[in-house]
Amino acid sequence: MDSIAEYNRARWKALAEADALFTRPHLDLDRDSALELVDKNQRFGAIDKKTVLCLAGGGGQQAAAFALLGADVTVFDLSDEQLKRDEQVAEHYRVELKTFEGDMRDLSRLEADTFDIVYQPYSLNFVPDAASVFRQVARIVKKGGIFYLSCANPFTMEMDQNDWNGDGYVLKKPYLGGARITSNDQDWVYNKDLKAAIPNPVEYRHTLGDLINGLTESGFVIFAVSDTENFHPNSNDDPGSWGHFTSFAPPWLSFWTTYNPEH
């Protein structure tokens, strides 16, 4: 395990201990809310009986949803604490989940040509080389399978609501691929009153070119993109608030792709 993996593992252990938002298992899902969570636009087609990998997606959230929709679900995550949440939801819903502890940059423990859907929630920016992850996914997804990923909007990284200057939100740093970015967790990530000793987020910028070229060079065909997934921008909120900031500077991107290496 290199220093990047060690840092990420320690951070997610601390986040889990602080009951951070992304570590809370979803224990109140039904089929409708499960579908809303992982496929509200219904881009995956029929999920029942599909083989699904939640890549760097521990925490008992998306895996629980896919299992309730009838999928054969595997969870691969660096954090043993996050995988414990998946074991918790498996027991709660009486479904079967397979879990593997490991680094998204090395999926050699998984069989090739196995998964109909690879679903990667926000995690790609925790490693510096996106293309290496895409190549790993290309090996284990079936031809014609779907790879979904959520990642940081590279144009708005290093910005947040505190960059409001009275007129707008100001870009201050050069647009450099691979840049190491340290920031502070938003107040909604966990209860800051706990004064928990949680390492700050350390992320890496993947430029839009890095993302698109990395995907296509690994055999993926992009069929949908969103810059409004999983947040609620509101230009009527107070300037300098999270809702107002995200209406000016979308923080995240989502890509839906199919694996077609002969395209």
Short mmCIF file of C-alpha atoms in Angstrom, two decimals:
data_model
loop_
_atom_site.label_atom_id
_atom_site.label_comp_id
_atom_site.label_asym_id
_atom_site.label_seq_id
_atom_site.Cartn_x
_atom_site.Cartn_y
_atom_site.Cartn_z
CA MET A 1 0.00 0.00 0.00
CA ASP A 2 1.53 3.33 -1.06
CA SER A 3 1.26 6.64 0.78
CA ILE A 4 -1.81 7.71 -1.24
CA ALA A 5 -3.74 4.59 -0.28
CA GLU A 6 -2.61 4.84 3.34
CA TYR A 7 -3.83 8.43 3.57
CA ASN A 8 -7.19 7.63 1.97
CA ARG A 9 -7.71 4.60 4.19
CA ALA A 10 -6.96 6.61 7.35
CA ARG A 11 -9.24 9.43 6.26
CA TRP A 12 -12.17 7.13 5.57
CA LYS A 13 -11.69 5.37 8.87
CA ALA A 14 -11.93 8.74 10.61
CA LEU A 15 -14.95 9.76 8.52
CA ALA A 16 -16.73 6.51 9.39
CA GLU A 17 -16.05 7.03 13.08
CA ALA A 18 -17.54 10.55 12.78
CA ASP A 19 -20.66 9.18 11.03
CA ALA A 20 -19.97 11.29 7.94
CA LEU A 21 -22.69 11.57 5.32
CA PHE A 22 -21.17 9.09 2.87
CA THR A 23 -20.57 6.48 5.56
CA ARG A 24 -24.19 6.17 6.70
CA PRO A 25 -25.80 2.95 5.46
CA HIS A 26 -29.21 3.35 3.84
CA LEU A 27 -31.54 1.21 5.94
CA ASP A 28 -34.88 2.57 4.74
CA LEU A 29 -34.81 1.84 1.00
CA ASP A 30 -37.56 0.25 -1.06
CA ARG A 31 -37.41 -0.54 -4.77
CA ASP A 32 -38.59 2.94 -5.80
CA SER A 33 -36.12 4.83 -3.63
CA ALA A 34 -33.37 2.39 -4.59
CA LEU A 35 -33.94 3.13 -8.28
CA GLU A 36 -34.00 6.86 -7.55
CA LEU A 37 -30.64 6.56 -5.80
CA VAL A 38 -28.68 4.73 -8.49
CA ASP A 39 -30.59 5.13 -11.76
CA LYS A 40 -33.18 7.89 -11.59
CA ASN A 41 -32.74 8.53 -15.33
CA GLN A 42 -33.08 4.78 -16.06
CA ARG A 43 -29.96 4.64 -18.20
CA PHE A 44 -28.92 1.18 -17.02
CA GLY A 45 -31.92 -0.64 -18.44
CA ALA A 46 -33.15 -3.68 -16.54
CA ILE A 47 -31.02 -4.17 -13.40
CA ASP A 48 -32.53 -7.44 -12.19
CA LYS A 49 -30.07 -10.34 -12.54
CA LYS A 50 -27.27 -8.01 -13.71
CA THR A 51 -23.76 -8.33 -12.25
CA VAL A 52 -22.85 -5.01 -10.65
CA LEU A 53 -19.57 -3.77 -9.19
CA CYS A 54 -19.67 -0.81 -6.82
CA LEU A 55 -16.13 0.43 -7.34
CA ALA A 56 -14.63 2.38 -4.44
CA GLY A 57 -18.26 2.46 -3.39
CA GLY A 58 -18.44 1.07 0.12
CA GLY A 59 -20.65 2.55 2.81
CA GLY A 60 -23.87 0.56 2.50
CA GLN A 61 -25.60 2.93 0.10
CA GLN A 62 -25.45 2.18 -3.65
CA ALA A 63 -24.74 -1.53 -3.10
CA ALA A 64 -27.90 -1.86 -1.02
CA ALA A 65 -29.92 -0.16 -3.75
CA PHE A 66 -28.62 -2.43 -6.52
CA ALA A 67 -29.21 -5.53 -4.40
CA LEU A 68 -32.82 -4.51 -3.72
CA LEU A 69 -33.27 -4.11 -7.48
CA GLY A 70 -32.26 -7.74 -7.95
CA ALA A 71 -28.64 -7.36 -9.03
CA ASP A 72 -25.75 -9.65 -8.14
CA VAL A 73 -23.61 -7.08 -6.32
CA THR A 74 -19.90 -6.89 -5.53
CA VAL A 75 -18.38 -4.03 -3.54
CA PHE A 76 -14.70 -3.14 -3.90
CA ASP A 77 -13.36 -0.51 -1.50
CA LEU A 78 -10.11 0.48 0.18
CA SER A 79 -11.78 1.02 3.55
CA ASP A 80 -12.64 -1.93 5.75
CA GLU A 81 -14.83 0.45 7.76
CA GLN A 82 -16.89 1.24 4.69
CA LEU A 83 -17.21 -2.42 3.78
CA LYS A 84 -18.60 -3.10 7.26
CA ARG A 85 -21.51 -0.84 6.31
CA ASP A 86 -22.18 -3.01 3.28
CA GLU A 87 -22.18 -6.10 5.46
CA GLN A 88 -24.65 -4.31 7.72
CA VAL A 89 -27.11 -3.57 4.91
CA ALA A 90 -26.77 -7.09 3.53
CA GLU A 91 -27.92 -8.45 6.89
CA HIS A 92 -30.61 -5.79 7.24
CA TYR A 93 -32.20 -6.46 3.84
CA ARG A 94 -31.36 -10.17 3.82
CA VAL A 95 -29.50 -9.88 0.52
CA GLU A 96 -26.13 -11.23 -0.53
CA LEU A 97 -23.23 -8.86 -1.20
CA LYS A 98 -19.67 -9.85 -2.04
CA THR A 99 -17.02 -7.51 -0.63
CA PHE A 100 -13.36 -7.03 -1.52
CA GLU A 101 -10.92 -4.72 0.22
CA GLY A 102 -8.50 -3.13 -2.21
CA ASP A 103 -7.23 -0.18 -4.24
CA MET A 104 -9.20 0.95 -7.31
CA ARG A 105 -5.89 1.12 -9.19
CA ASP A 106 -5.48 -2.66 -8.95
CA LEU A 107 -8.53 -4.82 -9.69
CA SER A 108 -6.52 -7.98 -10.40
CA ARG A 109 -8.48 -9.89 -7.73
CA LEU A 110 -11.60 -9.59 -9.88
CA GLU A 111 -12.27 -11.84 -12.86
CA ALA A 112 -12.07 -10.38 -16.37
CA ASP A 113 -15.25 -9.77 -18.39
CA THR A 114 -17.45 -10.19 -15.32
CA PHE A 115 -19.65 -7.14 -14.76
CA ASP A 116 -22.63 -5.78 -16.65
CA ILE A 117 -22.44 -2.51 -14.71
CA VAL A 118 -19.50 -0.87 -12.96
CA TYR A 119 -20.75 1.97 -10.76
CA GLN A 120 -18.14 4.31 -9.33
CA PRO A 121 -19.50 7.00 -7.00
CA TYR A 122 -17.31 9.99 -6.20
CA SER A 123 -13.83 8.57 -5.57
CA LEU A 124 -11.76 8.92 -8.76
CA ASN A 125 -10.16 12.15 -7.59
CA PHE A 126 -8.60 10.42 -4.61
CA VAL A 127 -5.91 9.01 -6.95
CA PRO A 128 -3.66 10.96 -9.33
CA ASP A 129 -4.01 8.86 -12.50
CA ALA A 130 -7.54 8.44 -13.83
CA ALA A 131 -6.47 6.52 -16.94
CA SER A 132 -4.98 3.72 -14.86
CA VAL A 133 -8.36 3.19 -13.19
CA PHE A 134 -10.15 3.20 -16.55
CA ARG A 135 -7.81 0.50 -17.85
CA GLN A 136 -8.55 -1.64 -14.80
CA VAL A 137 -12.29 -1.23 -15.34
CA ALA A 138 -11.95 -2.11 -19.03
CA ARG A 139 -10.57 -5.51 -18.06
CA ILE A 140 -13.38 -6.51 -15.71
CA VAL A 141 -16.46 -5.04 -17.44
CA LYS A 142 -18.25 -7.06 -20.10
CA LYS A 143 -18.23 -5.89 -23.69
CA GLY A 144 -21.31 -3.73 -24.04
CA GLY A 145 -21.40 -3.22 -20.28
CA ILE A 146 -21.92 0.15 -18.64
CA PHE A 147 -19.37 2.13 -16.63
CA TYR A 148 -20.78 5.03 -14.60
CA LEU A 149 -18.54 7.40 -12.70
CA SER A 150 -18.89 10.57 -10.69
CA CYS A 151 -15.93 12.91 -10.27
CA ALA A 152 -14.94 16.49 -9.55
CA ASN A 153 -15.59 19.19 -12.12
CA PRO A 154 -11.97 20.06 -12.94
CA PHE A 155 -12.78 23.68 -13.72
CA THR A 156 -14.19 24.42 -10.26
CA MET A 157 -11.85 22.40 -8.05
CA GLU A 158 -10.08 24.53 -5.42
CA MET A 159 -13.16 26.77 -5.23
CA ASP A 160 -16.01 26.88 -2.76
CA GLN A 161 -18.61 29.26 -1.38
CA ASN A 162 -15.93 31.19 0.52
CA ASP A 163 -14.53 32.50 -2.79
CA TRP A 164 -17.45 34.92 -3.23
CA ASN A 165 -15.98 38.42 -3.62
CA GLY A 166 -19.18 40.42 -3.93
CA ASP A 167 -19.40 40.05 -7.70
CA GLY A 168 -18.77 36.36 -8.33
CA TYR A 169 -16.65 33.34 -7.50
CA VAL A 170 -13.03 33.84 -8.47
CA LEU A 171 -10.72 31.29 -10.10
CA LYS A 172 -7.34 31.61 -8.41
CA LYS A 173 -5.28 28.56 -9.42
CA PRO A 174 -4.00 27.39 -12.83
CA TYR A 175 -5.83 24.57 -14.60
CA LEU A 176 -3.25 21.80 -14.25
CA GLY A 177 -3.95 18.10 -14.64
CA GLY A 178 -2.62 15.99 -11.79
CA ALA A 179 -2.48 18.94 -9.39
CA ARG A 180 -2.64 17.85 -5.75
CA ILE A 181 -5.42 19.76 -4.02
CA THR A 182 -6.00 20.00 -0.28
CA SER A 183 -9.23 21.53 0.97
CA ASN A 184 -11.58 21.54 3.95
CA ASP A 185 -14.67 19.38 4.32
CA GLN A 186 -17.97 21.15 3.83
CA ASP A 187 -20.06 21.56 6.98
CA TRP A 188 -22.63 19.06 5.66
CA VAL A 189 -20.08 16.23 5.42
CA TYR A 190 -20.05 15.53 9.17
CA ASN A 191 -20.89 17.21 12.46
CA LYS A 192 -18.06 19.68 13.00
CA ASP A 193 -19.12 20.12 16.64
CA LEU A 194 -17.60 16.70 17.33
CA LYS A 195 -14.12 18.20 16.87
CA ALA A 196 -13.08 14.93 15.31
CA ALA A 197 -9.47 14.56 14.16
CA ILE A 198 -10.23 13.92 10.49
CA PRO A 199 -7.51 14.38 7.87
CA ASN A 200 -8.41 17.00 5.27
CA PRO A 201 -9.47 15.86 1.80
CA VAL A 202 -6.55 15.38 -0.58
CA GLU A 203 -7.62 15.13 -4.20
CA TYR A 204 -6.09 15.32 -7.67
CA ARG A 205 -7.38 17.30 -10.63
CA HIS A 206 -8.30 15.26 -13.71
CA THR A 207 -8.80 17.69 -16.57
CA LEU A 208 -11.73 17.26 -18.93
CA GLY A 209 -9.27 16.07 -21.56
CA ASP A 210 -7.78 13.54 -19.13
CA LEU A 211 -11.26 12.19 -18.39
CA ILE A 212 -12.63 12.01 -21.94
CA ASN A 213 -9.42 10.81 -23.58
CA GLY A 214 -8.73 8.35 -20.79
CA LEU A 215 -12.17 6.82 -21.18
CA THR A 216 -12.17 6.64 -24.98
CA GLU A 217 -8.60 5.32 -25.16
CA SER A 218 -9.66 2.49 -22.82
CA GLY A 219 -12.53 1.52 -25.11
CA PHE A 220 -15.43 3.38 -23.49
CA VAL A 221 -18.06 5.27 -25.47
CA ILE A 222 -19.66 8.15 -23.59
CA PHE A 223 -23.44 8.23 -24.06
CA ALA A 224 -24.50 10.69 -21.35
CA VAL A 225 -22.95 13.41 -19.19
CA SER A 226 -24.42 15.44 -16.32
CA ASP A 227 -23.15 18.41 -14.35
CA THR A 228 -26.21 18.60 -12.08
CA GLU A 229 -26.22 15.18 -10.37
CA ASN A 230 -26.44 14.87 -6.58
CA PHE A 231 -26.63 18.52 -5.59
CA HIS A 232 -29.26 21.24 -5.51
CA PRO A 233 -28.07 24.60 -6.87
CA ASN A 234 -30.16 27.65 -6.04
CA SER A 235 -29.19 31.06 -7.40
CA ASN A 236 -31.71 32.63 -5.00
CA ASP A 237 -29.77 31.47 -1.94
CA ASP A 238 -27.55 33.98 -0.16
CA PRO A 239 -24.29 34.76 -1.99
CA GLY A 240 -21.48 32.86 -0.35
CA SER A 241 -23.71 29.88 0.50
CA TRP A 242 -23.25 26.35 -0.88
CA GLY A 243 -26.49 26.45 -2.87
CA HIS A 244 -25.62 29.81 -4.45
CA PHE A 245 -22.04 28.73 -5.20
CA THR A 246 -23.11 25.52 -6.95
CA SER A 247 -25.53 27.48 -9.16
CA PHE A 248 -22.48 29.32 -10.53
CA ALA A 249 -19.87 26.57 -10.35
CA PRO A 250 -21.13 22.95 -10.57
CA PRO A 251 -18.81 20.91 -8.32
CA TRP A 252 -19.26 17.45 -9.88
CA LEU A 253 -19.55 15.67 -13.21
CA SER A 254 -21.12 12.30 -14.02
CA PHE A 255 -20.41 10.13 -17.06
CA TRP A 256 -22.33 7.15 -18.42
CA THR A 257 -20.34 5.02 -20.84
CA THR A 258 -20.52 1.68 -22.59
CA TYR A 259 -17.51 -0.56 -23.13
CA ASN A 260 -17.00 -1.07 -26.85
CA PRO A 261 -13.28 -1.50 -27.55
CA GLU A 262 -13.90 -2.02 -31.27
CA HIS A 263 -15.75 1.27 -31.73
#
